[in-house]
Amino acid sequence: MMKDNMLLYYQQVRNLTEQHCAPLEKEDYVVQPSPDVSPPKWHLGHTAWFFETVILKQHLPDYPVFDYTFDYVFNSYYETVGSRVIRTDRGNLSRPTVDHVYEYRKHVDHYMQELIKNNISEAVIQLIILGLNHEQQHQELLLSDIKFILGHNPLFPAYKAEPLKIATEPFTPTYLRFNAGVYQIGYQGTGFAYDNEFGSHQVYLENFEIASHLVTNREYMEFMDHGGYEDFRFWHAAGWERLKQIPKNGPLYWHLTDGIWQNYTLEGLMPVKLDAPVNHVSFYEAYAYASWKGARLPTEFEWEVASSQLTWGERWEWTQSAYLPYPRFKIAEGIAGEYNGKFMVGQQVLRGSSEITSPGHSRPTYRNFFQPEQQWQYTGIRLAF
Amino acid sequence: MMKDNMLLYYQQVRNLTEQHCAPLEKEDYVVQPSPDVSPPKWHLGHTAWFFETVILKQHLPDYPVFDYTFDYVFNSYYETVGSRVIRTDRGNLSRPTVDHVYEYRKHVDHYMQELIKNNISEAVIQLIILGLNHEQQHQELLLSDIKFILGHNPLFPAYKAEPLKIATEPFTPTYLRFNAGVYQIGYQGTGFAYDNEFGSHQVYLENFEIASHLVTNREYMEFMDHGGYEDFRFWHAAGWERLKQIPKNGPLYWHLTDGIWQNYTLEGLMPVKLDAPVNHVSFYEAYAYASWKGARLPTEFEWEVASSQLTWGERWEWTQSAYLPYPRFKIAEGIAGEYNGKFMVGQQVLRGSSEITSPGHSRPTYRNFFQPEQQWQYTGIRLAF
Amino acid sequence: MMKDNMLLYYQQVRNLTEQHCAPLEKEDYVVQPSPDVSPPKWHLGHTAWFFETVILKQHLPDYPVFDYTFDYVFNSYYETVGSRVIRTDRGNLSRPTVDHVYEYRKHVDHYMQELIKNNISEAVIQLIILGLNHEQQHQELLLSDIKFILGHNPLFPAYKAEPLKIATEPFTPTYLRFNAGVYQIGYQGTGFAYDNEFGSHQVYLENFEIASHLVTNREYMEFMDHGGYEDFRFWHAAGWERLKQIPKNGPLYWHLTDGIWQNYTLEGLMPVKLDAPVNHVSFYEAYAYASWKGARLPTEFEWEVASSQLTWGERWEWTQSAYLPYPRFKIAEGIAGEYNGKFMVGQQVLRGSSEITSPGHSRPTYRNFFQPEQQWQYTGIRLAF
Amino acid sequence: MMKDNMLLYYQQVRNLTEQHCAPLEKEDYVVQPSPDVSPPKWHLGHTAWFFETVILKQHLPDYPVFDYTFDYVFNSYYETVGSRVIRTDRGNLSRPTVDHVYEYRKHVDHYMQELIKNNISEAVIQLIILGLNHEQQHQELLLSDIKFILGHNPLFPAYKAEPLKIATEPFTPTYLRFNAGVYQIGYQGTGFAYDNEFGSHQVYLENFEIASHLVTNREYMEFMDHGGYEDFRFWHAAGWERLKQIPKNGPLYWHLTDGIWQNYTLEGLMPVKLDAPVNHVSFYEAYAYASWKGARLPTEFEWEVASSQLTWGERWEWTQSAYLPYPRFKIAEGIAGEYNGKFMVGQQVLRGSSEITSPGHSRPTYRNFFQPEQQWQYTGIRLAF
């Protein structure tokens, strides 16, 4: 990547984070209504901290650290860099203030741009690209978390006025058929990809069919109306147990008001759009829906093989695959080694991308992953046979 | 009370709440690091809500309600006024914004002052006085909660620069002796007092001795140094159980750094002042200290009888008395009925007042009360025999 | 007490414990369905352990300890005697077997009787009497715990066939009036009493009225039928919170089956007897009932003053008094010091006795105490004004 | 299977369950020291209940049900057969008694043998075989649970005197190499296999190496001695979190006494045998050990392909594979449908068998599975590259 391009790329990604925060009140930056959610202030600080810790402190001589306490406050899971704030405590920190965190970003941006303008090695370029991809991941989490914060406020404030891009025209879904055989899986390009996508390898797949489109709200409502949430036969034992402990009867953000299903969106509370893909369902729900339909979820390999023929990009799609290492996967030395490998137990792979994924951040080999009970991401359902 | 006096009194009390908040950043208003603590924003809104709900809505014709959703957001325990926000959720609410809450206070103040300037009945005057005393109670909680929020931030920001009024000169404590006999207890004046102070009645007390001064940090450190936290014999069974679950070895806000006990105060972190009264101890700790000294805590009746001869006002003082109703105590009709009676189980009485108690808010018959494990109030120890 | 009398007294008390266990299957001795409940095997072992530890090991030269591990297994709260089994773990211990524990009792009884036949000092006699009173307390707990174990088994097995002695004839309750004045409280006799009853002292009481009889099931049902469990105004805040967390709508052991309230008793499941005193209510329920009736519970002092004129003995009676030390109460040295004092926080006093209290174990000055939420003891309600 | 063979097979399997219980005291049958563990009494009753419910009630006309309440007491997860006892409550049930449960087994055995002697259809034969395999699974759980019950008793009672069959001679482990290619996976025989083994299908494997033997206690101790439990880099994030919440520093049942590692076994407490395979490690521990060695765990497919050349049978072996459905896996109708499919989330596959697995119960295609934190089964480690 040429130096000018890198500078522009850096600025674009970093600006987008702040653009995402523009509609917020200062108070919205601070709260954490669930342990899964991080306060927006933390996302702002943590993504800057990543550049400071991994790049500036190591590769810019005489870099003046902005504030030594930030190492403690904005570290994430990265156990290699000292002790960290307990995750559920992030919502207790009123300081550093939002303004102070924006100053921190300015400080980091200033020195990062200086660094980029100088002669930098290929290794540092790769770290910057990693940092920008890291920031893009947080951009999506930031929007999910903002939605959770505003969507759990009894006043249901809107995040912005104009609706997002999702088309909700009726369509005719079809099933695409693929033949059994050995297929190549994993990233083979020359651009950026995460370590969990490398280790390109072959898998043998049987004949399979996969839906061209995602399951819609209309279809999911049928499942709800036919008692899908009351019949244990469609559910994993763990999903059913959870349902009994935390009773629910529909996707996250749905509220039944006077017989009408309302849906909190970033534009506020509005009636559920029947022809839009269902959103904010857990893996347990996706599996139960598929079982009820006599179908199943695709594996991540089937999805990847079929991806060029699918309509995708509206929602992250739960797959039947657990999040496991590809052959020859090695945990890297240093901070990059903490990125993915240590999460490879108890999580499910999601493929695709969502309407709030940052532009250019996903690709057919991209492997997203969450715990099976999570609903607060933009997650949908595609069926397979 | 004359009308002009009432107006001034109203303004003074209400202003003090906002003065207490002046040093805060907007972010400090929002967080709730413990279920016992309320965000400052909530105190601001709740005290205004009290005037709106109990007085303006009932007694000012054509009063325009500021925001109907606030009834839901700023209600406290008052079960008579509709459903309320679950207490532990207060820290999740980024909206209404701090600015909006200040507008709410202005709105309420405007109409309250209008009301006061008009012809108001004695009954309404009594409600206003109740509201102002309620606000004063929240002023003290507000300061305790601000201290907790800032004192649990890893940056330990100071709330203000100049130290508070506490004298820390060495002194010679003495024990005052009182003879057995029947004493009169409870409020008999004509000013304001809470319902839990009325029901003036007689109690028979045996001979007793009570310390002229509170236990100091120096004295409490001896208890710590002599293994007071490791010897179950000094503790209630419930206090000892708690100690094993949540290990601690000193008052709240004390941090042992390089062999020096530091103490977070509203002026920031500083070395413990040895001759100041010990602060932020639980009833369990107060009891254990007294046991270790071969003494006991005074009953609330002994304290009241002796109060005119005691040095008090620096700290709320744990007593040996459980918080129980006085004879002829009746739970009042309506919202006032929820004020005190329903807490009369499982709590201990504290007598006195603290350095952050609002001016004029306490008196010798005043009965404060908290659960025995609480430390976040300004609580100290006085011994008796 | 003469030596022969002591021997007989010892044998009678010890035998009663084993008689209480006679109807049990071996499996009933082992389980612990709630942390408050202890397995019968534990009661058997613990009461023997008390004699072994406090008396035989100290006062019988050459006493052969039965099994050194029992010190660990059968210790209770007595922190002075080494580490103890975590209380909730008692139900996990399949060994020592029931037969082995009975052998333990035989062993202890053998040496205790030898000791009693020899020349024993007055001090040892007092310890034996303490041990027998301790055993009587456990006899009552044993029956409560057996009831809980069998009453929470889906098969509802009966403990015994013939009903207990409770009269259930209708009666006309009256209110007894007492005049204000200074009364003497506490034990002044020469027989055995617990340390919490000593410190005889004066209290000043106002005029009061107290019911001659306990509240009946019929009366309590009226409270239930009139929505007593749905109206927060009658409840302590802590009681109401608990009700929302653990919903219930009547006393422990009541089951509404086909519109009929059934009651699990030691004779099995049977319809509620309307004219019997209500049983197995918590302090929260007792208080709520009294509030609903516009009455209150008596203080423990009122109860003691009135006791000679009351019909009592059917149920332990919740009082309005928290469990606090009497004047001059001192925690004794050694194991006796752990008996009562350390529980003097957060508990309510009960006066009287119940149908399962061991013969001769209670008296007008006896102070029983439990946490306000407890229901599994035989606890009822008496009203006062 | 011929009728006589079936009768013998039935009797042998059923007898083994009772032989396993022969060394128990009656009290050992009842307790449940952890939610994962079931009381032996429950295993005895549940395996009989399976035959009664699935076979006798359906296929033996005029079968007299032994006790209708047992449906409630001995149901497991099988949601199709009415409500079930909450799993953590199994340890609270003192009734039905152990003797009564043995009568239940006799009753069921009597009618089952009658049924087998009559003309039975192939479908019923298949159900009996399923029931016997089900019972064999419970035999292994029964032994694991007995070990847990006795091994968590402070007296450490031995289950039996003579040691089990494990060889502990030193050996020279080697690594076996396999070439990349498409392999056939899953059960293709004609005997009994579980539904999760069917769906024989092809997988593509890369070149791999797999250890001939399991990791020994000696090797695992090196990991412990080199700080394996203190270095987060070797652990999954979830495993590390758990380690911080429930600190441990070695396999289950290991106790460090006077500098010697002792190991509770079914023969009692004894020093760890250095050359025996390590036992009772969680998946998290197996993964951490492999990471520390720079190796990995095999996938279940690699294991199956290599199985004919491996020394196996001493321990269940954690694999890198999550427990997921094979192609064409369909959840069966009725009770069999609840057997496996609903557990296919959040669990890891184990291959092989253990020293306490019932004779003839395992095979190379057998898929065992547990949650990654479980330690109470006989679980060991095999490395791969």
PDB file of N, CA, C and O in Angstrom, chain C residues 237-271:
ATOM      1  N   ALA C 237     -40.410  -3.276  53.472  1.00  0.00           N
ATOM      2  CA  ALA C 237     -39.799  -3.219  52.146  1.00  0.00           C
ATOM      3  C   ALA C 237     -39.018  -4.507  51.855  1.00  0.00           C
ATOM      4  O   ALA C 237     -39.104  -5.077  50.764  1.00  0.00           O
ATOM      5  N   ALA C 238     -38.292  -5.008  52.855  1.00  0.00           N
ATOM      6  CA  ALA C 238     -37.501  -6.221  52.658  1.00  0.00           C
ATOM      7  C   ALA C 238     -38.402  -7.438  52.431  1.00  0.00           C
ATOM      8  O   ALA C 238     -38.076  -8.339  51.650  1.00  0.00           O
ATOM      9  N   GLY C 239     -39.533  -7.473  53.118  1.00  0.00           N
ATOM     10  CA  GLY C 239     -40.474  -8.574  52.940  1.00  0.00           C
ATOM     11  C   GLY C 239     -41.117  -8.548  51.566  1.00  0.00           C
ATOM     12  O   GLY C 239     -41.325  -9.581  50.934  1.00  0.00           O
ATOM     13  N   TRP C 240     -41.412  -7.334  51.116  1.00  0.00           N
ATOM     14  CA  TRP C 240     -42.045  -7.183  49.807  1.00  0.00           C
ATOM     15  C   TRP C 240     -41.068  -7.553  48.688  1.00  0.00           C
ATOM     16  O   TRP C 240     -41.445  -8.226  47.716  1.00  0.00           O
ATOM     17  N   GLU C 241     -39.821  -7.142  48.826  1.00  0.00           N
ATOM     18  CA  GLU C 241     -38.787  -7.518  47.852  1.00  0.00           C
ATOM     19  C   GLU C 241     -38.688  -9.039  47.747  1.00  0.00           C
ATOM     20  O   GLU C 241     -38.614  -9.605  46.665  1.00  0.00           O
ATOM     21  N   ARG C 242     -38.658  -9.667  48.916  1.00  0.00           N
ATOM     22  CA  ARG C 242     -38.534 -11.117  48.934  1.00  0.00           C
ATOM     23  C   ARG C 242     -39.739 -11.782  48.260  1.00  0.00           C
ATOM     24  O   ARG C 242     -39.598 -12.773  47.552  1.00  0.00           O
ATOM     25  N   LEU C 243     -40.889 -11.214  48.492  1.00  0.00           N
ATOM     26  CA  LEU C 243     -42.112 -11.753  47.905  1.00  0.00           C
ATOM     27  C   LEU C 243     -42.062 -11.680  46.386  1.00  0.00           C
ATOM     28  O   LEU C 243     -42.592 -12.539  45.682  1.00  0.00           O
ATOM     29  N   LYS C 244     -41.408 -10.646  45.868  1.00  0.00           N
ATOM     30  CA  LYS C 244     -41.317 -10.527  44.417  1.00  0.00           C
ATOM     31  C   LYS C 244     -40.266 -11.489  43.854  1.00  0.00           C
ATOM     32  O   LYS C 244     -40.375 -11.946  42.735  1.00  0.00           O
ATOM     33  N   GLN C 245     -39.265 -11.770  44.654  1.00  0.00           N
ATOM     34  CA  GLN C 245     -38.227 -12.700  44.184  1.00  0.00           C
ATOM     35  C   GLN C 245     -38.662 -14.154  44.317  1.00  0.00           C
ATOM     36  O   GLN C 245     -38.383 -14.978  43.454  1.00  0.00           O
ATOM     37  N   ILE C 246     -39.296 -14.473  45.437  1.00  0.00           N
ATOM     38  CA  ILE C 246     -39.748 -15.845  45.683  1.00  0.00           C
ATOM     39  C   ILE C 246     -41.253 -15.778  45.923  1.00  0.00           C
ATOM     40  O   ILE C 246     -41.707 -15.752  47.061  1.00  0.00           O
ATOM     41  N   PRO C 247     -42.034 -15.714  44.845  1.00  0.00           N
ATOM     42  CA  PRO C 247     -43.476 -15.507  45.016  1.00  0.00           C
ATOM     43  C   PRO C 247     -44.117 -16.606  45.862  1.00  0.00           C
ATOM     44  O   PRO C 247     -43.796 -17.769  45.734  1.00  0.00           O
ATOM     45  N   LYS C 248     -44.988 -16.224  46.759  1.00  0.00           N
ATOM     46  CA  LYS C 248     -45.751 -17.165  47.554  1.00  0.00           C
ATOM     47  C   LYS C 248     -47.063 -16.516  47.949  1.00  0.00           C
ATOM     48  O   LYS C 248     -47.206 -15.300  47.913  1.00  0.00           O
ATOM     49  N   ASN C 249     -47.992 -17.320  48.335  1.00  0.00           N
ATOM     50  CA  ASN C 249     -49.314 -16.781  48.660  1.00  0.00           C
ATOM     51  C   ASN C 249     -49.932 -17.436  49.879  1.00  0.00           C
ATOM     52  O   ASN C 249     -51.150 -17.466  50.020  1.00  0.00           O
ATOM     53  N   GLY C 250     -49.101 -17.965  50.763  1.00  0.00           N
ATOM     54  CA  GLY C 250     -49.630 -18.565  51.978  1.00  0.00           C
ATOM     55  C   GLY C 250     -48.503 -19.153  52.798  1.00  0.00           C
ATOM     56  O   GLY C 250     -47.338 -19.098  52.408  1.00  0.00           O
ATOM     57  N   PRO C 251     -48.838 -19.720  53.951  1.00  0.00           N
ATOM     58  CA  PRO C 251     -47.814 -20.301  54.831  1.00  0.00           C
ATOM     59  C   PRO C 251     -47.064 -21.442  54.140  1.00  0.00           C
ATOM     60  O   PRO C 251     -47.561 -22.040  53.175  1.00  0.00           O
ATOM     61  N   LEU C 252     -45.905 -21.748  54.662  1.00  0.00           N
ATOM     62  CA  LEU C 252     -45.147 -22.907  54.184  1.00  0.00           C
ATOM     63  C   LEU C 252     -46.006 -24.164  54.379  1.00  0.00           C
ATOM     64  O   LEU C 252     -46.762 -24.248  55.336  1.00  0.00           O
ATOM     65  N   TYR C 253     -45.876 -25.074  53.480  1.00  0.00           N
ATOM     66  CA  TYR C 253     -46.553 -26.388  53.516  1.00  0.00           C
ATOM     67  C   TYR C 253     -48.021 -26.341  53.076  1.00  0.00           C
ATOM     68  O   TYR C 253     -48.685 -27.366  53.119  1.00  0.00           O
ATOM     69  N   TRP C 254     -48.499 -25.162  52.686  1.00  0.00           N
ATOM     70  CA  TRP C 254     -49.868 -25.112  52.171  1.00  0.00           C
ATOM     71  C   TRP C 254     -49.850 -25.317  50.659  1.00  0.00           C
ATOM     72  O   TRP C 254     -49.037 -24.719  49.950  1.00  0.00           O
ATOM     73  N   HIS C 255     -50.776 -26.159  50.183  1.00  0.00           N
ATOM     74  CA  HIS C 255     -50.881 -26.435  48.760  1.00  0.00           C
ATOM     75  C   HIS C 255     -52.346 -26.320  48.343  1.00  0.00           C
ATOM     76  O   HIS C 255     -53.204 -26.972  48.929  1.00  0.00           O
ATOM     77  N   LEU C 256     -52.608 -25.497  47.356  1.00  0.00           N
ATOM     78  CA  LEU C 256     -53.982 -25.332  46.875  1.00  0.00           C
ATOM     79  C   LEU C 256     -54.261 -26.399  45.826  1.00  0.00           C
ATOM     80  O   LEU C 256     -53.667 -26.387  44.745  1.00  0.00           O
ATOM     81  N   THR C 257     -55.121 -27.351  46.159  1.00  0.00           N
ATOM     82  CA  THR C 257     -55.397 -28.460  45.255  1.00  0.00           C
ATOM     83  C   THR C 257     -56.893 -28.513  44.995  1.00  0.00           C
ATOM     84  O   THR C 257     -57.684 -28.698  45.933  1.00  0.00           O
ATOM     85  N   ASP C 258     -57.264 -28.330  43.755  1.00  0.00           N
ATOM     86  CA  ASP C 258     -58.684 -28.349  43.386  1.00  0.00           C
ATOM     87  C   ASP C 258     -59.495 -27.407  44.268  1.00  0.00           C
ATOM     88  O   ASP C 258     -60.583 -27.755  44.746  1.00  0.00           O
ATOM     89  N   GLY C 259     -58.944 -26.242  44.518  1.00  0.00           N
ATOM     90  CA  GLY C 259     -59.679 -25.234  45.276  1.00  0.00           C
ATOM     91  C   GLY C 259     -59.665 -25.441  46.782  1.00  0.00           C
ATOM     92  O   GLY C 259     -60.232 -24.646  47.527  1.00  0.00           O
ATOM     93  N   ILE C 260     -59.016 -26.510  47.247  1.00  0.00           N
ATOM     94  CA  ILE C 260     -58.943 -26.775  48.698  1.00  0.00           C
ATOM     95  C   ILE C 260     -57.509 -26.548  49.177  1.00  0.00           C
ATOM     96  O   ILE C 260     -56.574 -27.053  48.566  1.00  0.00           O
ATOM     97  N   TRP C 261     -57.351 -25.814  50.272  1.00  0.00           N
ATOM     98  CA  TRP C 261     -56.015 -25.657  50.844  1.00  0.00           C
ATOM     99  C   TRP C 261     -55.665 -26.900  51.645  1.00  0.00           C
ATOM    100  O   TRP C 261     -56.290 -27.213  52.654  1.00  0.00           O
ATOM    101  N   GLN C 262     -54.625 -27.598  51.176  1.00  0.00           N
ATOM    102  CA  GLN C 262     -54.092 -28.745  51.891  1.00  0.00           C
ATOM    103  C   GLN C 262     -52.866 -28.294  52.668  1.00  0.00           C
ATOM    104  O   GLN C 262     -52.189 -27.348  52.289  1.00  0.00           O
ATOM    105  N   ASN C 263     -52.556 -29.021  53.726  1.00  0.00           N
ATOM    106  CA  ASN C 263     -51.477 -28.646  54.624  1.00  0.00           C
ATOM    107  C   ASN C 263     -50.651 -29.889  54.916  1.00  0.00           C
ATOM    108  O   ASN C 263     -51.175 -30.880  55.419  1.00  0.00           O
ATOM    109  N   TYR C 264     -49.362 -29.854  54.597  1.00  0.00           N
ATOM    110  CA  TYR C 264     -48.528 -30.995  54.973  1.00  0.00           C
ATOM    111  C   TYR C 264     -48.222 -30.919  56.463  1.00  0.00           C
ATOM    112  O   TYR C 264     -47.710 -29.895  56.956  1.00  0.00           O
ATOM    113  N   THR C 265     -48.562 -31.983  57.176  1.00  0.00           N
ATOM    114  CA  THR C 265     -48.264 -32.071  58.610  1.00  0.00           C
ATOM    115  C   THR C 265     -47.444 -33.327  58.846  1.00  0.00           C
ATOM    116  O   THR C 265     -47.221 -34.110  57.914  1.00  0.00           O
ATOM    117  N   LEU C 266     -47.008 -33.513  60.062  1.00  0.00           N
ATOM    118  CA  LEU C 266     -46.211 -34.716  60.347  1.00  0.00           C
ATOM    119  C   LEU C 266     -47.037 -35.989  60.163  1.00  0.00           C
ATOM    120  O   LEU C 266     -46.480 -37.080  60.055  1.00  0.00           O
ATOM    121  N   GLU C 267     -48.345 -35.854  60.099  1.00  0.00           N
ATOM    122  CA  GLU C 267     -49.190 -37.020  59.815  1.00  0.00           C
ATOM    123  C   GLU C 267     -49.501 -37.160  58.330  1.00  0.00           C
ATOM    124  O   GLU C 267     -50.284 -38.026  57.942  1.00  0.00           O
ATOM    125  N   GLY C 268     -48.955 -36.289  57.520  1.00  0.00           N
ATOM    126  CA  GLY C 268     -49.197 -36.343  56.078  1.00  0.00           C
ATOM    127  C   GLY C 268     -49.974 -35.132  55.599  1.00  0.00           C
ATOM    128  O   GLY C 268     -50.175 -34.163  56.339  1.00  0.00           O
ATOM    129  N   LEU C 269     -50.413 -35.196  54.354  1.00  0.00           N
ATOM    130  CA  LEU C 269     -51.126 -34.077  53.741  1.00  0.00           C
ATOM    131  C   LEU C 269     -52.598 -34.139  54.119  1.00  0.00           C
ATOM    132  O   LEU C 269     -53.229 -35.192  53.986  1.00  0.00           O
ATOM    133  N   MET C 270     -53.144 -33.053  54.616  1.00  0.00           N
ATOM    134  CA  MET C 270     -54.562 -33.044  55.001  1.00  0.00           C
ATOM    135  C   MET C 270     -55.123 -31.633  54.900  1.00  0.00           C
ATOM    136  O   MET C 270     -54.374 -30.667  54.886  1.00  0.00           O
ATOM    137  N   PRO C 271     -56.456 -31.519  54.836  1.00  0.00           N
ATOM    138  CA  PRO C 271     -57.049 -30.182  54.695  1.00  0.00           C
ATOM    139  C   PRO C 271     -56.686 -29.299  55.891  1.00  0.00           C
ATOM    140  O   PRO C 271     -56.548 -29.782  57.017  1.00  0.00           O
TER     141      PRO C 271
END
